[in-house]
CSV table of C-alpha atoms and ligand atoms in Angstrom, one decimal:
chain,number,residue,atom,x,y,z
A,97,UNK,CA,-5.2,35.8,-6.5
A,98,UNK,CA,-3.6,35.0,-9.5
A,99,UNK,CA,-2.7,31.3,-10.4
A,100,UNK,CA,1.2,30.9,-11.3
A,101,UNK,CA,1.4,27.9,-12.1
A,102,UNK,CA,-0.3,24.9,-12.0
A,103,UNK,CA,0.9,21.0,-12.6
A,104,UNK,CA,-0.8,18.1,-13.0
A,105,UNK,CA,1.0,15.4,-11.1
A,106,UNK,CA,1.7,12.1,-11.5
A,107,UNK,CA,0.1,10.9,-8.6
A,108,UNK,CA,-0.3,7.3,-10.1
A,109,UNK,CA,2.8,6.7,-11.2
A,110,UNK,CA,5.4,4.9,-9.0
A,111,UNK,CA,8.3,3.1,-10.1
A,112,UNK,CA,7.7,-0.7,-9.3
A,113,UNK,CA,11.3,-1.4,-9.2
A,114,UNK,CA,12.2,-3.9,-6.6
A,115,UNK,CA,13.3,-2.6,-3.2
A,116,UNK,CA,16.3,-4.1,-0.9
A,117,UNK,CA,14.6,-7.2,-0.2
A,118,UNK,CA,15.7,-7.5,4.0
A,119,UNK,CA,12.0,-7.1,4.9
A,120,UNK,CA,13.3,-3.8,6.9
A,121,UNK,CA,11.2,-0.3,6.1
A,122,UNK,CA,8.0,-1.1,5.3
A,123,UNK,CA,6.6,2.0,6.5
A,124,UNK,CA,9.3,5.0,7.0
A,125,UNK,CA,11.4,4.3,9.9
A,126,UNK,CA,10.6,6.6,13.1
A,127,UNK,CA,13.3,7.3,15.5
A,128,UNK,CA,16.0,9.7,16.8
A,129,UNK,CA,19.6,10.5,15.4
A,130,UNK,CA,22.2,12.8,17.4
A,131,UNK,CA,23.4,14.5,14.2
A,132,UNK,CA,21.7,17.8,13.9
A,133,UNK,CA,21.6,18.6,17.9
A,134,UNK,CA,24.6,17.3,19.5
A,135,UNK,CA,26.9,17.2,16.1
A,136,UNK,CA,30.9,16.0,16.7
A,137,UNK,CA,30.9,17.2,20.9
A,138,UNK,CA,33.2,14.4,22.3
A,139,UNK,CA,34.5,17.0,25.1
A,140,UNK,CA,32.7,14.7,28.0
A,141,UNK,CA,34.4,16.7,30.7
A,142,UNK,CA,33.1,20.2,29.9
A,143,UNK,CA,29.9,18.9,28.7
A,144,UNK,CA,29.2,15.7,30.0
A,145,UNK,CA,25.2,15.8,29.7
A,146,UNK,CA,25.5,16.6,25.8
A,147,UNK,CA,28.8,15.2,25.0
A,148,UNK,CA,28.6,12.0,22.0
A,149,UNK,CA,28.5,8.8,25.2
A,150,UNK,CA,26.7,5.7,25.8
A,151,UNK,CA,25.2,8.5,28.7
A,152,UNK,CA,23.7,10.2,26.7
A,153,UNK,CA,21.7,7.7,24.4
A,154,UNK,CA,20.7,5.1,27.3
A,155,UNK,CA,19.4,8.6,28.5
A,156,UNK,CA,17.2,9.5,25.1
A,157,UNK,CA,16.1,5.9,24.9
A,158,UNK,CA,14.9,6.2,28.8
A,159,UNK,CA,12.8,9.5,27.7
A,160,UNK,CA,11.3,7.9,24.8
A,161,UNK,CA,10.0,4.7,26.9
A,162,UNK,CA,9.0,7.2,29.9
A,163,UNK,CA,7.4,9.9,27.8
A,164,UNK,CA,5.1,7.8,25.1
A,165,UNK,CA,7.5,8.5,22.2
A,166,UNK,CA,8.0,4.4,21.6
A,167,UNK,CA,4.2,4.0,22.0
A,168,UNK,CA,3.9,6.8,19.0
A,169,UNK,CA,6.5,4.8,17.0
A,170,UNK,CA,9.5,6.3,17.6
A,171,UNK,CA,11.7,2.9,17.9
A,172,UNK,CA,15.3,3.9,16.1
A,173,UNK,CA,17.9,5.4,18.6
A,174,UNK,CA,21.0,6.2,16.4
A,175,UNK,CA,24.5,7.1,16.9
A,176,UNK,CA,26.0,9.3,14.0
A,177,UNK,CA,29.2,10.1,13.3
A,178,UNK,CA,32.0,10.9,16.3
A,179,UNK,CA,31.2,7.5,18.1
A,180,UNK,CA,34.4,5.4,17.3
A,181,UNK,CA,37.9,5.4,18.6
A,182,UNK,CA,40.3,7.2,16.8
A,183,UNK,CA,42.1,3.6,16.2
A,184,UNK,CA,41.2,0.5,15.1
A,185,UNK,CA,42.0,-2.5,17.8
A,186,UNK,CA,44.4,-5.5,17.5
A,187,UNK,CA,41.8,-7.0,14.9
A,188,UNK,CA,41.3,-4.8,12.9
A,189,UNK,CA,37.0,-4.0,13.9
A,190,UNK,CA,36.0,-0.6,14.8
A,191,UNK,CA,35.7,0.1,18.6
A,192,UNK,CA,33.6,2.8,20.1
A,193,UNK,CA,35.9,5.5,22.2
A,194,UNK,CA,36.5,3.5,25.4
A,195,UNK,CA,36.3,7.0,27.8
A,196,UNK,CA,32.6,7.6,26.5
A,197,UNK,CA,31.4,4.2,26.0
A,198,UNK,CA,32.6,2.4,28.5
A,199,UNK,CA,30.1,-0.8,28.5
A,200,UNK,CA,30.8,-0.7,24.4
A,201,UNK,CA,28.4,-0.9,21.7
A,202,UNK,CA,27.2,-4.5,22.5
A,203,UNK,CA,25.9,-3.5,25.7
A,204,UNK,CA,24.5,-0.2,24.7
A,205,UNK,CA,22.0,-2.1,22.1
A,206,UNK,CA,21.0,-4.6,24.9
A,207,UNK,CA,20.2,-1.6,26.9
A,208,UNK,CA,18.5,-0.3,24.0
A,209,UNK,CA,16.8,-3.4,23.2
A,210,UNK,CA,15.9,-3.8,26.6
A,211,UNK,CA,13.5,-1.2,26.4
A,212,UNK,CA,11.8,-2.5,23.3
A,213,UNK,CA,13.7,0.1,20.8
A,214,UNK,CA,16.5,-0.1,18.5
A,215,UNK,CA,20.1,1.2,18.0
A,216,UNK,CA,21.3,2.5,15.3
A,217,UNK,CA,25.3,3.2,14.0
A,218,UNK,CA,27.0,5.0,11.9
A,219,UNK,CA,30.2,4.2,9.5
A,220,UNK,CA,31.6,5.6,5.7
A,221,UNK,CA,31.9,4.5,2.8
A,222,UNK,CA,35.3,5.4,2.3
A,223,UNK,CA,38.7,5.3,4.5
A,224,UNK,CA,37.0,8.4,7.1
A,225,UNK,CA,34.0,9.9,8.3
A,226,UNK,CA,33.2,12.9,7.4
A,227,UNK,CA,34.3,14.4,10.7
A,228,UNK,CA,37.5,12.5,10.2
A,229,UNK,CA,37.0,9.2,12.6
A,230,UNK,CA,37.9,5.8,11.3
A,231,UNK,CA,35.7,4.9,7.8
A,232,UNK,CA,34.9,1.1,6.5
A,233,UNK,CA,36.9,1.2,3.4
A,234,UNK,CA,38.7,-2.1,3.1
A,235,UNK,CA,36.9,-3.5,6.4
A,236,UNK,CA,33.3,-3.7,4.9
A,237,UNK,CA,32.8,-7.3,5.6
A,238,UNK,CA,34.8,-7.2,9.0
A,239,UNK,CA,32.4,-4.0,10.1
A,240,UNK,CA,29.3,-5.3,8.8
A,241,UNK,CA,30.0,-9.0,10.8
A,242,UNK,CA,31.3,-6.2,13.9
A,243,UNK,CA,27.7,-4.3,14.0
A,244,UNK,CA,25.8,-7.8,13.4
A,245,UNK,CA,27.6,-8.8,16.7
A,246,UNK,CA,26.6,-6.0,18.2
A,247,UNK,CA,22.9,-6.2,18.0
A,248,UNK,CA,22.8,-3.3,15.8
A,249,UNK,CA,19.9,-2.4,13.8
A,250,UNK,CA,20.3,-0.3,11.2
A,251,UNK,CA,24.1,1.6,9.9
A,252,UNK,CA,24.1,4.9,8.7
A,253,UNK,CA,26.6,4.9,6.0
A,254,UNK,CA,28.1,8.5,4.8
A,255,UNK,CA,29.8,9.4,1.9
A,256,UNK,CA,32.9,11.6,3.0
A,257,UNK,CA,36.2,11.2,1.4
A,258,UNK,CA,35.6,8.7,-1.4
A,259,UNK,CA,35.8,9.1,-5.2
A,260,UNK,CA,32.1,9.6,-6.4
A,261,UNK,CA,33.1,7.0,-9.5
A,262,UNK,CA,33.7,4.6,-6.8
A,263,UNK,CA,30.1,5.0,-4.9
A,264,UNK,CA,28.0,3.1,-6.2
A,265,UNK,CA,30.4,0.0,-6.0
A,266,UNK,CA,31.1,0.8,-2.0
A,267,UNK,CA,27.9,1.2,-1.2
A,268,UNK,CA,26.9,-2.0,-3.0
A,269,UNK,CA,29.3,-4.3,-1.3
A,270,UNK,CA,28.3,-3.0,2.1
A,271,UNK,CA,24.9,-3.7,1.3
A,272,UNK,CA,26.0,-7.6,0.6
A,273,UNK,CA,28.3,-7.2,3.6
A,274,UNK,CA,25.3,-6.4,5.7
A,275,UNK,CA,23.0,-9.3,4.7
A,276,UNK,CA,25.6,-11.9,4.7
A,277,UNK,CA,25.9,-11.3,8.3
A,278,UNK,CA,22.4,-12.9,8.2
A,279,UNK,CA,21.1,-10.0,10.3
A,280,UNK,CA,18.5,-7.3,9.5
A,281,UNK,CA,19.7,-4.3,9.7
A,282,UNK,CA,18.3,-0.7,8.2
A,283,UNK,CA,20.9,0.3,5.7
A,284,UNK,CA,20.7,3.8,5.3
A,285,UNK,CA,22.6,5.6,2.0
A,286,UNK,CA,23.9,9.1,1.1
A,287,UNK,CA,25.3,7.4,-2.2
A,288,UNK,CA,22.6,10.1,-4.3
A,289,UNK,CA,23.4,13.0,-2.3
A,290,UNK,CA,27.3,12.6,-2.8
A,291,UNK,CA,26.5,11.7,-6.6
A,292,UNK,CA,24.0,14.4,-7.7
A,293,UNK,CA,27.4,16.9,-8.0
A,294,UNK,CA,28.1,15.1,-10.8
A,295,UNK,CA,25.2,12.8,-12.4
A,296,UNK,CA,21.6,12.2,-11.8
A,297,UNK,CA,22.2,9.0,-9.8
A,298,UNK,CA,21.2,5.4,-10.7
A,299,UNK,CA,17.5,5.4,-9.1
A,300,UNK,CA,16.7,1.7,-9.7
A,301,UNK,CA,20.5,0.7,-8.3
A,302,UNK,CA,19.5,2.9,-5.1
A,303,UNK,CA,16.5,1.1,-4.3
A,304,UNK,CA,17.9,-1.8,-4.8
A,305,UNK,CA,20.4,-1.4,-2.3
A,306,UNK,CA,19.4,0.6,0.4
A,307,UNK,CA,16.2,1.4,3.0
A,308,UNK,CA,16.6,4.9,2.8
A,309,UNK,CA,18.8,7.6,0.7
A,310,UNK,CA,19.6,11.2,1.1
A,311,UNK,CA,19.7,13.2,-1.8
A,312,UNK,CA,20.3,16.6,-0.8
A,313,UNK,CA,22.4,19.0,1.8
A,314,UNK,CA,22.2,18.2,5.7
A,315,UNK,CA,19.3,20.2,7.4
A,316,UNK,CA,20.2,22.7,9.8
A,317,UNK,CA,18.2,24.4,12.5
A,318,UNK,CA,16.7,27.0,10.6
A,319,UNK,CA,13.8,28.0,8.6
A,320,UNK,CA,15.8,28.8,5.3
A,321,UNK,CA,17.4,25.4,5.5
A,322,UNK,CA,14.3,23.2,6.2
A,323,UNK,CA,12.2,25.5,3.1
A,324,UNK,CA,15.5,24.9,1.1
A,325,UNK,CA,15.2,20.9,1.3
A,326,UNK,CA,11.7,21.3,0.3
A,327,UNK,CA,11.9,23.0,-2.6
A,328,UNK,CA,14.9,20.9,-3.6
A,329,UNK,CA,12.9,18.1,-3.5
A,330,UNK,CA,9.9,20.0,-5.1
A,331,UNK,CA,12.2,20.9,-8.1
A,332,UNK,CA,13.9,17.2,-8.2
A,333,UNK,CA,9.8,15.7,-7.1
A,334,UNK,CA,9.6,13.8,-11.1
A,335,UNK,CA,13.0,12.0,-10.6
A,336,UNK,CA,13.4,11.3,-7.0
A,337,UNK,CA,9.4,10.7,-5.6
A,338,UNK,CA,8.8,7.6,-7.8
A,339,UNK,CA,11.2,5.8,-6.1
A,340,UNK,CA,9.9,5.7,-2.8
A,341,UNK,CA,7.7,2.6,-1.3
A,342,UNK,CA,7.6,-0.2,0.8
A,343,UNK,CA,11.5,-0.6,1.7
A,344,UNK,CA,13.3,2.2,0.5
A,345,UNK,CA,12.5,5.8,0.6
A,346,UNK,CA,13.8,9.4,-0.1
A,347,UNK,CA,15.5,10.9,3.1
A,348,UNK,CA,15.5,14.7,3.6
A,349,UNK,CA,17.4,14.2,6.7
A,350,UNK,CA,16.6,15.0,10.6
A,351,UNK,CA,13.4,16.8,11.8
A,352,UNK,CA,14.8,19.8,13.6
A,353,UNK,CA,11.9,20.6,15.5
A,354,UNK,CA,12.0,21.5,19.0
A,355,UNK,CA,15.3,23.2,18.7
A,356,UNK,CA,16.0,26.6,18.4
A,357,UNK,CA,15.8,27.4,14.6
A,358,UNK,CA,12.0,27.2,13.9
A,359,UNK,CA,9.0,29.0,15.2
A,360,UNK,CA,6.0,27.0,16.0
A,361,UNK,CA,4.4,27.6,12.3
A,362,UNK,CA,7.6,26.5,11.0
A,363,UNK,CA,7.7,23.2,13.0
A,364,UNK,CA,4.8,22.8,12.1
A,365,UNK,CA,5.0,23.0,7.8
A,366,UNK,CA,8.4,20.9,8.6
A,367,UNK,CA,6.0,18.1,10.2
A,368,UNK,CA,3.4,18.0,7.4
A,369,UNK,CA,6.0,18.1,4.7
A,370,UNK,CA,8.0,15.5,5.9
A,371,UNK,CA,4.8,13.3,6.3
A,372,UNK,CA,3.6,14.4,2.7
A,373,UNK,CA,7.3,13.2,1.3
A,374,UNK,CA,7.0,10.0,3.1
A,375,UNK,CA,10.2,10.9,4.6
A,376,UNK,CA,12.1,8.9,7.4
A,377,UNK,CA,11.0,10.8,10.8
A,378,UNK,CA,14.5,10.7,12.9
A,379,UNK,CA,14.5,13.6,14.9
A,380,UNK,CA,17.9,15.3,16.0
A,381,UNK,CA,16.6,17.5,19.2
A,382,UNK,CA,16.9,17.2,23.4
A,383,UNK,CA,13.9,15.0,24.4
A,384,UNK,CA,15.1,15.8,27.7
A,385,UNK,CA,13.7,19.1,27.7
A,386,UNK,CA,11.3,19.7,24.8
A,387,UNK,CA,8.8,22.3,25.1
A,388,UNK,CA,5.2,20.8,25.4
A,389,UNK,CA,4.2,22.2,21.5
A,390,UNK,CA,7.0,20.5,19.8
A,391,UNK,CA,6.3,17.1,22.1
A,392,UNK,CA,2.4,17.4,20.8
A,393,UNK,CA,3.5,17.9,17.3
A,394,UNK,CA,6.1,15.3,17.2
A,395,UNK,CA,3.6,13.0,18.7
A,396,UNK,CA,0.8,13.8,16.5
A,397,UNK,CA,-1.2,10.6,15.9
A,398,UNK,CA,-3.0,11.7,13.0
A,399,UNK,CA,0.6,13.2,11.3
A,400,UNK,CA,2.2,10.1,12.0
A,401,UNK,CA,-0.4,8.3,10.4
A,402,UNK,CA,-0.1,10.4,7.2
A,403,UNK,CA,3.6,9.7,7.8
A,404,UNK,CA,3.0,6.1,7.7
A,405,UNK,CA,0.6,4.9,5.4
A,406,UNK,CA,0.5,1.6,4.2
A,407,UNK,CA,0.4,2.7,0.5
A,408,UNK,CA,3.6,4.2,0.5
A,409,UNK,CA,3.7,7.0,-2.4
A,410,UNK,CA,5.4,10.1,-1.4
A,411,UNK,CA,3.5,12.9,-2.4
A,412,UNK,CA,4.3,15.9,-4.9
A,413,UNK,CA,4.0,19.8,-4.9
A,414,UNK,CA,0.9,20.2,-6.8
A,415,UNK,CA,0.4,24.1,-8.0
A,416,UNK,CA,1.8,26.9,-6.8
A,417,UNK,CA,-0.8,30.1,-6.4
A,418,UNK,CA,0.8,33.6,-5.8
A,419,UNK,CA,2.1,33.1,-2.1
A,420,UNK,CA,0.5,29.5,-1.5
A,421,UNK,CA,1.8,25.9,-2.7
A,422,UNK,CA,-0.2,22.9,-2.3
A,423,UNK,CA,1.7,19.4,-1.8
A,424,UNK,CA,-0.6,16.1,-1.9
A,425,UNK,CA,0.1,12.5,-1.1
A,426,UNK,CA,-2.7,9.4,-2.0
A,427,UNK,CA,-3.2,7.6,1.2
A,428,UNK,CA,-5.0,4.2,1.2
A,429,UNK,CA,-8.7,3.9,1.1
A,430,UNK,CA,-9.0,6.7,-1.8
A,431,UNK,CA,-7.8,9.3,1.1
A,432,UNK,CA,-6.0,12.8,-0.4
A,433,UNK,CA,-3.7,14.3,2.1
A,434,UNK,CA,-2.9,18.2,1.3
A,435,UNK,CA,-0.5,20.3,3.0
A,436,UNK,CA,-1.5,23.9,1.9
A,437,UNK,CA,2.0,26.4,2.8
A,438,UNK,CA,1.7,30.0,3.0
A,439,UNK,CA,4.8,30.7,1.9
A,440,UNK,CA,5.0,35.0,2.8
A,441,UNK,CA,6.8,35.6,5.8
A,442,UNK,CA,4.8,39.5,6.7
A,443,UNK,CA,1.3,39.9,7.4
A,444,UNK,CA,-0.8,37.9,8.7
A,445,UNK,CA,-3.2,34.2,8.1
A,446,UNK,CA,-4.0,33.9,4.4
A,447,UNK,CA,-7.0,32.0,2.8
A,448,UNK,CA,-7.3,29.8,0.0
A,449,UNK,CA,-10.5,28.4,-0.9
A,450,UNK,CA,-10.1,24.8,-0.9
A,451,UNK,CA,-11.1,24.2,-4.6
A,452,UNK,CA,-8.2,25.5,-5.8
A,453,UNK,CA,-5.8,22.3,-4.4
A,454,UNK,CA,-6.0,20.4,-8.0
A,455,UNK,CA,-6.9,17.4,-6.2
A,456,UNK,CA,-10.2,18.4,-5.1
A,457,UNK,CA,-11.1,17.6,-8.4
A,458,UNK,CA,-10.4,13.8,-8.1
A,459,UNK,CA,-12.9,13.9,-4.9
A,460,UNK,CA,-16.4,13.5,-6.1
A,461,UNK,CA,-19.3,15.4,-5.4
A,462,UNK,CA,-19.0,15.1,-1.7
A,463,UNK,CA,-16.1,14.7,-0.1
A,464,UNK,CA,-15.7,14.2,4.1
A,465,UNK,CA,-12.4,17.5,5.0
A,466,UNK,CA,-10.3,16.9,7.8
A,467,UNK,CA,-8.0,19.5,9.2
A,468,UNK,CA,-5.5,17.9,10.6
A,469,UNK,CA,-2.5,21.1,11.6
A,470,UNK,CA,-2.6,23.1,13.2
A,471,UNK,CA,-6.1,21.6,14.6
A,472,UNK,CA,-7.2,18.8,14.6
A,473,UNK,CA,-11.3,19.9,12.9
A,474,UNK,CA,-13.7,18.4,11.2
A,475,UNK,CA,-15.0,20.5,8.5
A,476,UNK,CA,-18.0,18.1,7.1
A,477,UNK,CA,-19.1,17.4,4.1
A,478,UNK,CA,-18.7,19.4,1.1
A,479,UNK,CA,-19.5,19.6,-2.3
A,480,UNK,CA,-18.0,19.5,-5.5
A,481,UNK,CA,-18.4,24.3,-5.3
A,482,UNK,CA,-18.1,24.5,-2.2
A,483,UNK,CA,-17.1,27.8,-0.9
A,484,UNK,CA,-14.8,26.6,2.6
A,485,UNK,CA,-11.4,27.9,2.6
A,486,UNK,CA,-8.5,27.8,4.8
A,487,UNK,CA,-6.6,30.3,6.9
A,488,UNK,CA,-2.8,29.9,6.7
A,489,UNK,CA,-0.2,31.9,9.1
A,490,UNK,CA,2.9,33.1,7.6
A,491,UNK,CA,5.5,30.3,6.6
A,492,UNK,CA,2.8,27.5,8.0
A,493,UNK,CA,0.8,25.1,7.2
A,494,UNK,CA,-2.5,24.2,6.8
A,495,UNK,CA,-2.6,20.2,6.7
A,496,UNK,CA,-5.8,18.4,5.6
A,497,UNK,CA,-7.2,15.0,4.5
A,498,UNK,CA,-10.0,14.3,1.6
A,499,UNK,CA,-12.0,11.8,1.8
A,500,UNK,CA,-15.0,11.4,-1.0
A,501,UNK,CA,-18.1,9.9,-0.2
A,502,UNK,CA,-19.4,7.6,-2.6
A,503,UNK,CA,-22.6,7.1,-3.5
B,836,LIG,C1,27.6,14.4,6.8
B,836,LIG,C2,26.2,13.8,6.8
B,836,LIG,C3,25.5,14.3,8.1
B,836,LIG,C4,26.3,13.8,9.3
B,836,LIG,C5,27.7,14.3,9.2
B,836,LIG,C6,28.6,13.7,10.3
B,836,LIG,O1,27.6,15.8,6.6
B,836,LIG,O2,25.4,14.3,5.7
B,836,LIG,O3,24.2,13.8,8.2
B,836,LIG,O4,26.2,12.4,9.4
B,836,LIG,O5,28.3,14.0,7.9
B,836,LIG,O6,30.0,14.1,10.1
C-alpha cells in the first residue's frame, strides 16, 4: 500500500478563545431532534403517530426514560422547525399550533422535565423559518423572555431568509436576548453555515456567542451525505476544529442512524466520526421502533465516552493511505482515540497495520490498544514495531483507543 498523503496535525493546538460564558455545554450536548426523521409533517389526521405534536415528543421522551437512553445521557428532546402557529397571538409571542399542541409548550417542558430530560425549541433569525413558519426577527427579546417562560432549555436558531451581512448582528442580539432572560438555555447557531457562501466566518465571534454551530449542509439519510459532512469537515479540519471546547462546539448536524439510509458499517463510521469531531450527538430517528443494532450503537458506553471527554479537543483526519484514512482525537489521561475508515465500497475487510496511524508514534514503547467498534477487544500490549493490524469492512470503521504505558 502506497502512502498518499500524510499530515502532521496540530493536535496541540486549540484556540483558547473564550466560550459563551452560560455554563451550558461543557461536554457535547446528547439528545434527540425531530429534523432529519419527521421533517415539516404537520398532517396529524393522516399521520397522527409521526405528525410534528406534543404526542409525539412526550412519546420519544417516554422511550428515552423506559429504554436507558437518559441513563446513557441522552437528556435534550428538541422540537425543530414546523412547531409554531402560523400567527402570532394578541401579544405579539410565538404560540405553538393549538390542534397539535394542545397543552402548549409550557406544559410539554414540565412533562419533559418531569422525566428528568430537557426540551429543546426551535426559532430564526430572520422574519421566517426556513419551512416558512413565523421567525424572531423584530421579536428577539419578546421570544427569548417567551421560551424562558416556558421552561425551555436550549433554542435552535436557523438562518433562513435573512441577509448574511446581517447574521452576525441577529444572532448576537439573540444570544443577549437569551441571557437577559436570566435563564440557561443551549443556544444553538447556523450563523457559519449560512455565512461560509460568502466568507470564512468570524470563529472567535462564534464561540463567543453560541454553544454549538453548524457549518455545513443538513445531513440526510444516506451514506453519501453523512461521508460528504466528513470530508467537509476534514477539508475545513485547520479553520473550524480549533474552535471547539468546553461550551461551544462544531455541529455536523443529526446522527441518522437507525433509519433507513445507512448499513450497519455505515452507522457505525457515522458514530465514531461524530465522537472523534466532538460533535453534538442529537439523533433524528424513531426510538419507537429502532432495530436492536442501532439501539446498542447509539448506546455505546465506551463511544459516548470518547464522545464526551472532559478535554474537549475535536479530533483531525490524520493521513490518508490508498483506500484508508485515519482520524484521531487526544482524550484526557494521554489517551489517543483513532477511527481507522476503509473508505472502498467493493470487496471485502481491509487491514492496516496499526503503525501506520501517525499517532502511534506519540505512544511510547508500549502502549495498552483498545478496540472499541465494531467490538469492544482488548488487544494488549504492544510495542513500539509491532506487527497487529486491523481488519476494516467496506465504508466502516475500525474505532480504537491508545493508551502508552510509562515506565
Ligand atoms: C434548515 C436547517 C435544518 C432544519 C430545517 C428546518 O435546513 O439547517 O436543520 O432545521 O431548516 O426547516
Amino acid at each position: 500500500m502506497r502512502c498518499t498523503g500524510l499530515l502532521l496535525i496540530p493536535l496541540l493546538i486549540s484556540h483558547a478563545v473564550k466560550a459563551l460564558d452560560n455554563g451550558l455545554a461543557l461536554t457535547p450536548i446528547m439528545g434527540w431532534l425531530h429534523w432529519a426523521r419527521f421533517m415539516c409533517n404537520v398532517d396529524c389526521d393522516a399521520d397522527p403517530d409521526n405528525c410534528i405534536s406534543e404526542r409525539l415528543f412526550m412519546q420519544m421522551a417516554d422511550v428515552m426514560v423506559k429504554e436507558g437512553w437518559r441513563d446513557a445521557g441522552y437528556e435534550y428532546v428538541c422540537l425543530d422547525d414546523c412547531w409554531p402557529s402560523r400567527r402570532r397571538d394578541a401579544s405579539g409571542g410565538l404560540q405553538a399550533d393549538p390542534a397539535r399542541f394542545p397543552g402548549g409548550i409550557k406544559k410539554l417542558a414540565d412533562y419533559v422535565h418531569s422525566k428528568g430530560l430537557k426540551l429543546g425549541i426551535y426559532s430564526d433569525v430572520g422574519a421566517e423559518t426556513c419551512a416558512g413558519y413565523p421567525g424572531s426577527l423584530g421579536h428577539y427579546e419578546k421570544d427569548a423572555q417567551t421560551f424562558a417562560h416556558w421552561g425551555v432549555d436550549l433554542l435552535k436558531f436557523d438562518g433562513c431568509n435573512m441577509r448574511w451581512t446581517r447574521l452576525a448582528e441577529g444572532y448576537r442580539n439573540m444570544s443577549r436576548a437569551l441571557n437577559a432572560t436570566g435563564s440557561r438555555m443551549v443556544y444553538s447557531c447556523e450563523w457559519p453555515l449560512y455565512e461560509w457562501d460568502f466568507h470564512k466566518p468570524n470563529y472567535t465571534a462564534v464561540r463567543e456567542t453560541c454553544n454549538q454551530w453548524r457549518n455545513y449542509a443538513d445531513v440526510y439519510d444516506s451514506w453519501s451525505s453523512v461521508k460528504s459532512i466528513a470530508e467537509w469537515t476534514a477539508l475545513h479540519q485547520d479553520a473550524v476544529a480549533p474552535w471547539a471546547g468546553p461550551g461551544g462546539w462544531n455541529d455536523p448536524d443529526m446522527l441518522v442512524i437507525g433509519n433507513f439510509g445507512l448499513s450497519h458499517d455505515q452507522q457505525e463510521s457515522q458514530m465514531a466520526l461524530w465522537a472523534l469531531m466532538a460533535a453534538p450527538l442529537l439523533m433524528s430517528n424513531d426510538l419507537r421502533s429502532l432495530c436492536p443494532r442501532s439501539k446498542a450503537l447509539l448506546q455505546n458506553r465506551r463511544v459516548i465516552a470518547i464522545n464526551q471527554d472532559p478535554l474537549g479537543r475535536q479530533g483531525y483526519r490524520t493521513a490518508t493511505l490508498g483506500s484508508f484514512e485515519v482520524w484521531e482525537r487526544p482524550l484526557s489521561n494521554r489517551v489517543l482515540a483513532v477511527a481507522v475508515r476503509n473508505k472502498q465500497e467493493i470487496g471485502g475487510p481491509q487491514k492496516l497495520p496499526i503503525v501506520k496511524v501517525p499517532g502511534w508514534r506519540t505512544c511510547g514503547s508500549l502502549c495498552n490498544v483498545t478496540q472499541i467498534l465494531p467490538q469492544y477487544k482488548e488487544m494488549g500490549v504492544q510495542r513500539q514495531r509491532t506487527d497487529l493490524a486491523v481488519a476494516v469492512n467496506p465504508s466502516g470503521v475500525v474505532l480504537l483507543t491508545f493508551q502508552p504505558i510509562l515506565d
